[in-house]
mmCIF file of N, CA and C in Angstrom:
data_model
loop_
_atom_site.group_PDB
_atom_site.id
_atom_site.type_symbol
_atom_site.label_atom_id
_atom_site.label_comp_id
_atom_site.label_asym_id
_atom_site.label_seq_id
_atom_site.Cartn_x
_atom_site.Cartn_y
_atom_site.Cartn_z
ATOM 1 N N SER A 100 51.483 -15.190 -38.904
ATOM 2 C CA SER A 100 51.706 -14.250 -39.980
ATOM 3 C C SER A 100 52.509 -13.277 -39.510
ATOM 4 N N LEU A 101 52.705 -12.202 -40.602
ATOM 5 C CA LEU A 101 53.555 -11.186 -40.414
ATOM 6 C C LEU A 101 52.728 -9.759 -38.720
ATOM 7 N N THR A 102 51.498 -9.820 -39.320
ATOM 8 C CA THR A 102 50.880 -9.293 -38.370
ATOM 9 C C THR A 102 49.629 -9.891 -37.361
ATOM 10 N N SER A 103 49.865 -11.115 -37.331
ATOM 11 C CA SER A 103 49.347 -12.125 -36.099
ATOM 12 C C SER A 103 49.932 -13.097 -35.831
ATOM 13 N N SER A 104 49.571 -13.825 -34.658
ATOM 14 C CA SER A 104 50.262 -14.858 -34.244
ATOM 15 C C SER A 104 48.919 -15.886 -34.208
ATOM 16 N N ILE A 105 49.010 -17.019 -35.008
ATOM 17 C CA ILE A 105 47.977 -18.170 -34.797
ATOM 18 C C ILE A 105 48.032 -19.332 -33.504
ATOM 19 N N VAL A 106 47.076 -19.255 -32.744
ATOM 20 C CA VAL A 106 46.979 -20.099 -31.770
ATOM 21 C C VAL A 106 45.882 -20.935 -32.010
ATOM 22 N N HIS A 107 46.751 -22.316 -31.490
ATOM 23 C CA HIS A 107 45.829 -23.731 -31.858
ATOM 24 C C HIS A 107 45.730 -24.066 -30.435
ATOM 25 N N PRO A 108 44.548 -24.570 -30.170
ATOM 26 C CA PRO A 108 44.360 -25.012 -28.601
ATOM 27 C C PRO A 108 44.998 -26.277 -28.335
ATOM 28 N N ARG A 109 45.077 -26.621 -29.399
ATOM 29 C CA ARG A 109 45.849 -28.152 -28.973
ATOM 30 C C ARG A 109 47.313 -27.705 -28.393
ATOM 31 N N GLU A 110 47.726 -26.585 -28.690
ATOM 32 C CA GLU A 110 49.072 -26.321 -28.497
ATOM 33 C C GLU A 110 49.311 -25.545 -27.204
ATOM 34 N N VAL A 111 48.137 -25.000 -26.546
ATOM 35 C CA VAL A 111 47.938 -24.204 -25.634
ATOM 36 C C VAL A 111 47.721 -25.734 -24.529
ATOM 37 N N PHE A 112 46.566 -26.296 -24.649
ATOM 38 C CA PHE A 112 46.391 -27.395 -23.583
ATOM 39 C C PHE A 112 47.495 -28.470 -23.692
ATOM 40 N N LYS A 113 48.109 -28.962 -24.316
ATOM 41 C CA LYS A 113 49.136 -29.776 -24.463
ATOM 42 C C LYS A 113 49.844 -30.099 -23.092
ATOM 43 N N PRO A 114 50.579 -29.083 -22.900
ATOM 44 C CA PRO A 114 51.582 -28.919 -21.935
ATOM 45 C C PRO A 114 50.617 -28.969 -20.588
ATOM 46 N N LEU A 115 49.773 -28.439 -20.453
ATOM 47 C CA LEU A 115 48.616 -28.368 -19.538
ATOM 48 C C LEU A 115 47.956 -29.953 -18.954
ATOM 49 N N ILE A 116 47.672 -30.467 -19.953
ATOM 50 C CA ILE A 116 47.039 -31.794 -19.843
ATOM 51 C C ILE A 116 48.697 -32.720 -19.252
ATOM 52 N N GLU A 117 49.996 -32.541 -19.789
ATOM 53 C CA GLU A 117 50.990 -33.191 -19.399
ATOM 54 C C GLU A 117 51.421 -33.057 -17.953
ATOM 55 N N HIS A 118 51.274 -31.437 -17.750
ATOM 56 C CA HIS A 118 51.330 -31.607 -15.979
ATOM 57 C C HIS A 118 50.079 -31.316 -15.247
ATOM 58 N N ASN A 119 49.221 -32.159 -15.484
ATOM 59 C CA ASN A 119 47.874 -32.445 -14.886
ATOM 60 C C ASN A 119 47.262 -31.196 -14.344
ATOM 61 N N VAL A 120 47.349 -30.173 -14.856
ATOM 62 C CA VAL A 120 46.680 -28.844 -14.341
ATOM 63 C C VAL A 120 45.259 -28.975 -14.094
ATOM 64 N N ALA A 121 44.752 -28.143 -12.928
ATOM 65 C CA ALA A 121 43.399 -28.035 -12.854
ATOM 66 C C ALA A 121 43.121 -26.540 -13.697
ATOM 67 N N CYS A 122 43.874 -25.387 -13.505
ATOM 68 C CA CYS A 122 43.308 -24.327 -13.721
ATOM 69 C C CYS A 122 44.426 -23.391 -14.467
ATOM 70 N N VAL A 123 44.349 -22.350 -15.265
ATOM 71 C CA VAL A 123 45.488 -21.530 -16.075
ATOM 72 C C VAL A 123 44.950 -20.096 -16.410
ATOM 73 N N ILE A 124 46.090 -19.099 -16.327
ATOM 74 C CA ILE A 124 46.369 -17.849 -16.703
ATOM 75 C C ILE A 124 46.655 -17.826 -17.927
ATOM 76 N N LEU A 125 45.960 -17.268 -18.771
ATOM 77 C CA LEU A 125 46.782 -17.072 -20.252
ATOM 78 C C LEU A 125 47.283 -15.522 -20.344
ATOM 79 N N ALA A 126 48.112 -15.294 -20.862
ATOM 80 C CA ALA A 126 48.511 -14.087 -21.314
ATOM 81 C C ALA A 126 49.053 -14.256 -22.673
ATOM 82 N N HIS A 127 49.170 -12.938 -23.433
ATOM 83 C CA HIS A 127 50.232 -12.893 -24.369
ATOM 84 C C HIS A 127 50.505 -11.228 -24.681
ATOM 85 N N ASN A 128 51.458 -10.880 -25.525
ATOM 86 C CA ASN A 128 51.792 -9.702 -25.588
ATOM 87 C C ASN A 128 51.091 -8.867 -27.121
ATOM 88 N N HIS A 129 51.137 -7.583 -27.330
ATOM 89 C CA HIS A 129 50.568 -7.047 -28.407
ATOM 90 C C HIS A 129 51.962 -6.081 -28.625
ATOM 91 N N PRO A 130 52.755 -6.340 -29.529
ATOM 92 C CA PRO A 130 54.135 -5.755 -30.143
ATOM 93 C C PRO A 130 53.717 -4.357 -30.555
ATOM 94 N N SER A 131 52.193 -3.740 -30.680
ATOM 95 C CA SER A 131 52.293 -2.621 -31.140
ATOM 96 C C SER A 131 52.230 -1.888 -29.978
ATOM 97 N N GLY A 132 51.810 -2.272 -28.574
ATOM 98 C CA GLY A 132 52.130 -1.594 -27.471
ATOM 99 C C GLY A 132 50.558 -1.448 -27.039
ATOM 100 N N ASP A 133 49.694 -1.522 -28.140
ATOM 101 C CA ASP A 133 48.282 -1.445 -27.568
ATOM 102 C C ASP A 133 47.574 -2.772 -26.792
ATOM 103 N N SER A 134 47.261 -2.546 -25.785
ATOM 104 C CA SER A 134 46.920 -3.792 -24.984
ATOM 105 C C SER A 134 45.419 -4.036 -25.323
ATOM 106 N N THR A 135 44.408 -3.267 -26.172
ATOM 107 C CA THR A 135 43.178 -3.394 -26.490
ATOM 108 C C THR A 135 42.927 -4.583 -26.794
ATOM 109 N N PRO A 136 42.098 -5.578 -26.840
ATOM 110 C CA PRO A 136 41.773 -7.046 -27.314
ATOM 111 C C PRO A 136 41.253 -6.672 -28.830
ATOM 112 N N SER A 137 41.850 -7.683 -29.351
ATOM 113 C CA SER A 137 41.082 -7.688 -31.048
ATOM 114 C C SER A 137 39.953 -8.510 -31.269
ATOM 115 N N ALA A 138 39.211 -8.563 -32.210
ATOM 116 C CA ALA A 138 38.056 -9.447 -32.230
ATOM 117 C C ALA A 138 38.876 -11.072 -32.417
ATOM 118 N N GLU A 139 39.841 -11.248 -32.863
ATOM 119 C CA GLU A 139 40.440 -12.349 -32.789
ATOM 120 C C GLU A 139 40.957 -13.173 -31.028
ATOM 121 N N ASP A 140 41.411 -12.007 -30.366
ATOM 122 C CA ASP A 140 42.013 -12.285 -29.126
ATOM 123 C C ASP A 140 40.505 -12.856 -28.464
ATOM 124 N N ASN A 141 39.260 -12.032 -28.558
ATOM 125 C CA ASN A 141 37.788 -12.378 -28.236
ATOM 126 C C ASN A 141 37.484 -13.996 -28.436
ATOM 127 N N SER A 142 37.738 -14.063 -29.729
ATOM 128 C CA SER A 142 37.360 -15.302 -30.241
ATOM 129 C C SER A 142 38.192 -16.152 -29.617
ATOM 130 N N ILE A 143 39.300 -16.294 -29.438
ATOM 131 C CA ILE A 143 40.397 -17.342 -29.347
ATOM 132 C C ILE A 143 40.078 -17.537 -27.601
ATOM 133 N N THR A 144 39.873 -16.354 -27.156
ATOM 134 C CA THR A 144 39.535 -16.703 -25.485
ATOM 135 C C THR A 144 38.410 -17.261 -25.224
ATOM 136 N N GLN A 145 37.286 -16.927 -26.380
ATOM 137 C CA GLN A 145 36.067 -17.694 -25.822
ATOM 138 C C GLN A 145 36.328 -19.238 -26.256
ATOM 139 N N ARG A 146 37.020 -19.663 -27.399
ATOM 140 C CA ARG A 146 37.299 -20.940 -27.552
ATOM 141 C C ARG A 146 38.234 -21.743 -26.964
ATOM 142 N N LEU A 147 39.212 -20.923 -26.228
ATOM 143 C CA LEU A 147 39.916 -21.346 -25.098
ATOM 144 C C LEU A 147 39.387 -21.986 -23.797
ATOM 145 N N VAL A 148 38.307 -20.961 -23.377
ATOM 146 C CA VAL A 148 37.371 -21.110 -22.240
ATOM 147 C C VAL A 148 36.524 -22.420 -22.593
ATOM 148 N N THR A 149 35.810 -22.369 -23.473
ATOM 149 C CA THR A 149 35.287 -23.489 -23.946
ATOM 150 C C THR A 149 35.812 -24.860 -23.714
ATOM 151 N N ILE A 150 36.827 -25.028 -24.623
ATOM 152 C CA ILE A 150 37.771 -26.150 -24.890
ATOM 153 C C ILE A 150 37.993 -26.641 -23.368
ATOM 154 N N GLY A 151 38.840 -25.723 -22.281
ATOM 155 C CA GLY A 151 38.878 -25.764 -21.121
ATOM 156 C C GLY A 151 37.958 -26.471 -20.275
ATOM 157 N N THR A 152 36.838 -25.848 -20.644
ATOM 158 C CA THR A 152 35.666 -26.690 -19.743
ATOM 159 C C THR A 152 35.490 -27.845 -19.759
ATOM 160 N N VAL A 153 35.460 -28.427 -21.499
ATOM 161 C CA VAL A 153 35.318 -29.580 -21.921
ATOM 162 C C VAL A 153 36.467 -30.618 -21.231
ATOM 163 N N MET A 154 37.567 -29.883 -21.248
ATOM 164 C CA MET A 154 39.053 -30.802 -20.689
ATOM 165 C C MET A 154 38.761 -31.059 -19.271
ATOM 166 N N GLY A 155 38.155 -29.921 -18.581
ATOM 167 C CA GLY A 155 38.423 -30.192 -17.223
ATOM 168 C C GLY A 155 39.645 -29.034 -16.728
ATOM 169 N N ILE A 156 39.861 -28.331 -17.393
ATOM 170 C CA ILE A 156 40.803 -27.048 -17.235
ATOM 171 C C ILE A 156 40.097 -25.694 -17.223
ATOM 172 N N LYS A 157 40.158 -25.075 -16.127
ATOM 173 C CA LYS A 157 39.396 -24.017 -15.944
ATOM 174 C C LYS A 157 40.448 -22.864 -16.358
ATOM 175 N N VAL A 158 40.003 -21.918 -17.502
ATOM 176 C CA VAL A 158 40.652 -20.664 -17.689
ATOM 177 C C VAL A 158 40.380 -19.542 -16.846
ATOM 178 N N LEU A 159 40.997 -19.177 -15.710
ATOM 179 C CA LEU A 159 40.735 -18.395 -14.804
ATOM 180 C C LEU A 159 40.910 -16.994 -15.103
ATOM 181 N N GLU A 160 41.573 -16.265 -16.267
ATOM 182 C CA GLU A 160 42.019 -15.052 -16.769
ATOM 183 C C GLU A 160 42.966 -15.210 -18.081
ATOM 184 N N HIS A 161 42.620 -14.415 -18.903
ATOM 185 C CA HIS A 161 43.406 -14.093 -20.280
ATOM 186 C C HIS A 161 44.078 -12.765 -19.882
ATOM 187 N N ILE A 162 45.206 -12.356 -19.763
ATOM 188 C CA ILE A 162 45.728 -10.767 -19.783
ATOM 189 C C ILE A 162 46.542 -10.515 -21.170
ATOM 190 N N ILE A 163 46.207 -9.446 -21.793
ATOM 191 C CA ILE A 163 47.029 -8.973 -22.904
ATOM 192 C C ILE A 163 48.059 -8.036 -22.286
ATOM 193 N N ILE A 164 49.320 -7.896 -22.681
ATOM 194 C CA ILE A 164 50.497 -6.995 -22.308
ATOM 195 C C ILE A 164 50.406 -5.812 -23.322
ATOM 196 N N GLY A 165 50.765 -4.776 -22.843
ATOM 197 C CA GLY A 165 50.927 -3.792 -24.252
ATOM 198 C C GLY A 165 52.364 -3.096 -23.780
ATOM 199 N N GLY A 166 52.117 -1.818 -24.309
ATOM 200 C CA GLY A 166 53.605 -1.189 -23.779
ATOM 201 C C GLY A 166 53.579 -0.152 -22.779
ATOM 202 N N GLU A 167 54.568 0.185 -22.109
ATOM 203 C CA GLU A 167 54.673 1.315 -21.380
ATOM 204 C C GLU A 167 53.476 0.888 -19.895
ATOM 205 N N GLY A 168 53.838 -0.268 -19.417
ATOM 206 C CA GLY A 168 53.372 -0.781 -18.409
ATOM 207 C C GLY A 168 51.513 -0.920 -18.943
ATOM 208 N N ARG A 169 51.062 -0.747 -19.881
ATOM 209 C CA ARG A 169 49.715 -1.000 -20.299
ATOM 210 C C ARG A 169 49.318 -2.552 -20.163
ATOM 211 N N TYR A 170 48.063 -2.881 -19.777
ATOM 212 C CA TYR A 170 47.609 -4.545 -20.074
ATOM 213 C C TYR A 170 46.006 -4.215 -19.766
ATOM 214 N N PHE A 171 45.259 -5.248 -20.303
ATOM 215 C CA PHE A 171 44.115 -5.567 -20.280
ATOM 216 C C PHE A 171 44.011 -6.674 -19.638
ATOM 217 N N SER A 172 43.125 -7.053 -18.960
ATOM 218 C CA SER A 172 42.823 -8.252 -18.158
ATOM 219 C C SER A 172 40.835 -8.417 -18.408
ATOM 220 N N TYR A 173 40.848 -9.412 -18.825
ATOM 221 C CA TYR A 173 39.524 -10.270 -19.419
ATOM 222 C C TYR A 173 38.656 -9.621 -18.093
ATOM 223 N N LEU A 174 39.338 -10.513 -16.858
ATOM 224 C CA LEU A 174 38.529 -10.692 -15.844
ATOM 225 C C LEU A 174 38.266 -9.387 -15.148
ATOM 226 N N ASP A 175 39.136 -8.487 -15.130
ATOM 227 C CA ASP A 175 38.979 -7.089 -14.347
ATOM 228 C C ASP A 175 38.103 -6.109 -14.961
ATOM 229 N N SER A 176 38.133 -6.703 -16.289
ATOM 230 C CA SER A 176 37.092 -5.547 -17.436
ATOM 231 C C SER A 176 35.611 -6.319 -17.239
ATOM 232 N N GLY A 177 35.437 -7.492 -16.657
ATOM 233 C CA GLY A 177 34.187 -8.223 -16.469
ATOM 234 C C GLY A 177 33.593 -8.794 -17.790
ATOM 235 N N THR A 178 34.805 -8.792 -18.911
ATOM 236 C CA THR A 178 34.499 -9.610 -20.077
ATOM 237 C C THR A 178 35.087 -10.843 -20.357
ATOM 238 N N MET A 179 35.221 -11.328 -19.058
ATOM 239 C CA MET A 179 35.933 -13.015 -19.169
ATOM 240 C C MET A 179 34.679 -13.813 -19.772
ATOM 241 N N PRO A 180 35.090 -14.528 -20.703
ATOM 242 C CA PRO A 180 34.169 -15.631 -21.424
ATOM 243 C C PRO A 180 33.554 -16.518 -20.243
ATOM 244 N N THR A 181 32.337 -16.820 -20.386
ATOM 245 C CA THR A 181 32.146 -18.055 -19.590
ATOM 246 C C THR A 181 31.477 -19.235 -20.527
ATOM 247 N N PRO A 182 31.699 -20.334 -20.100
ATOM 248 C CA PRO A 182 31.647 -21.697 -21.172
ATOM 249 C C PRO A 182 30.111 -22.065 -21.964
#
């Protein structure tokens, strides 16, 4: 949409399955420059971790890139979801 991007887990996991990966690091940008995760970021991160666990693909990290060198790391912040 105009202010957000819809993430479908099947689109995330399809190339991972095709390449037989065991784990993945996810990343996306916030064009606003604010790297603070939104409620939607938190929700999709949890969903991807859960689906990855079921599929045998471990989600190691999710990083949000902001502006001017800012970023948010779920792993470093201690908020990486568990399955």
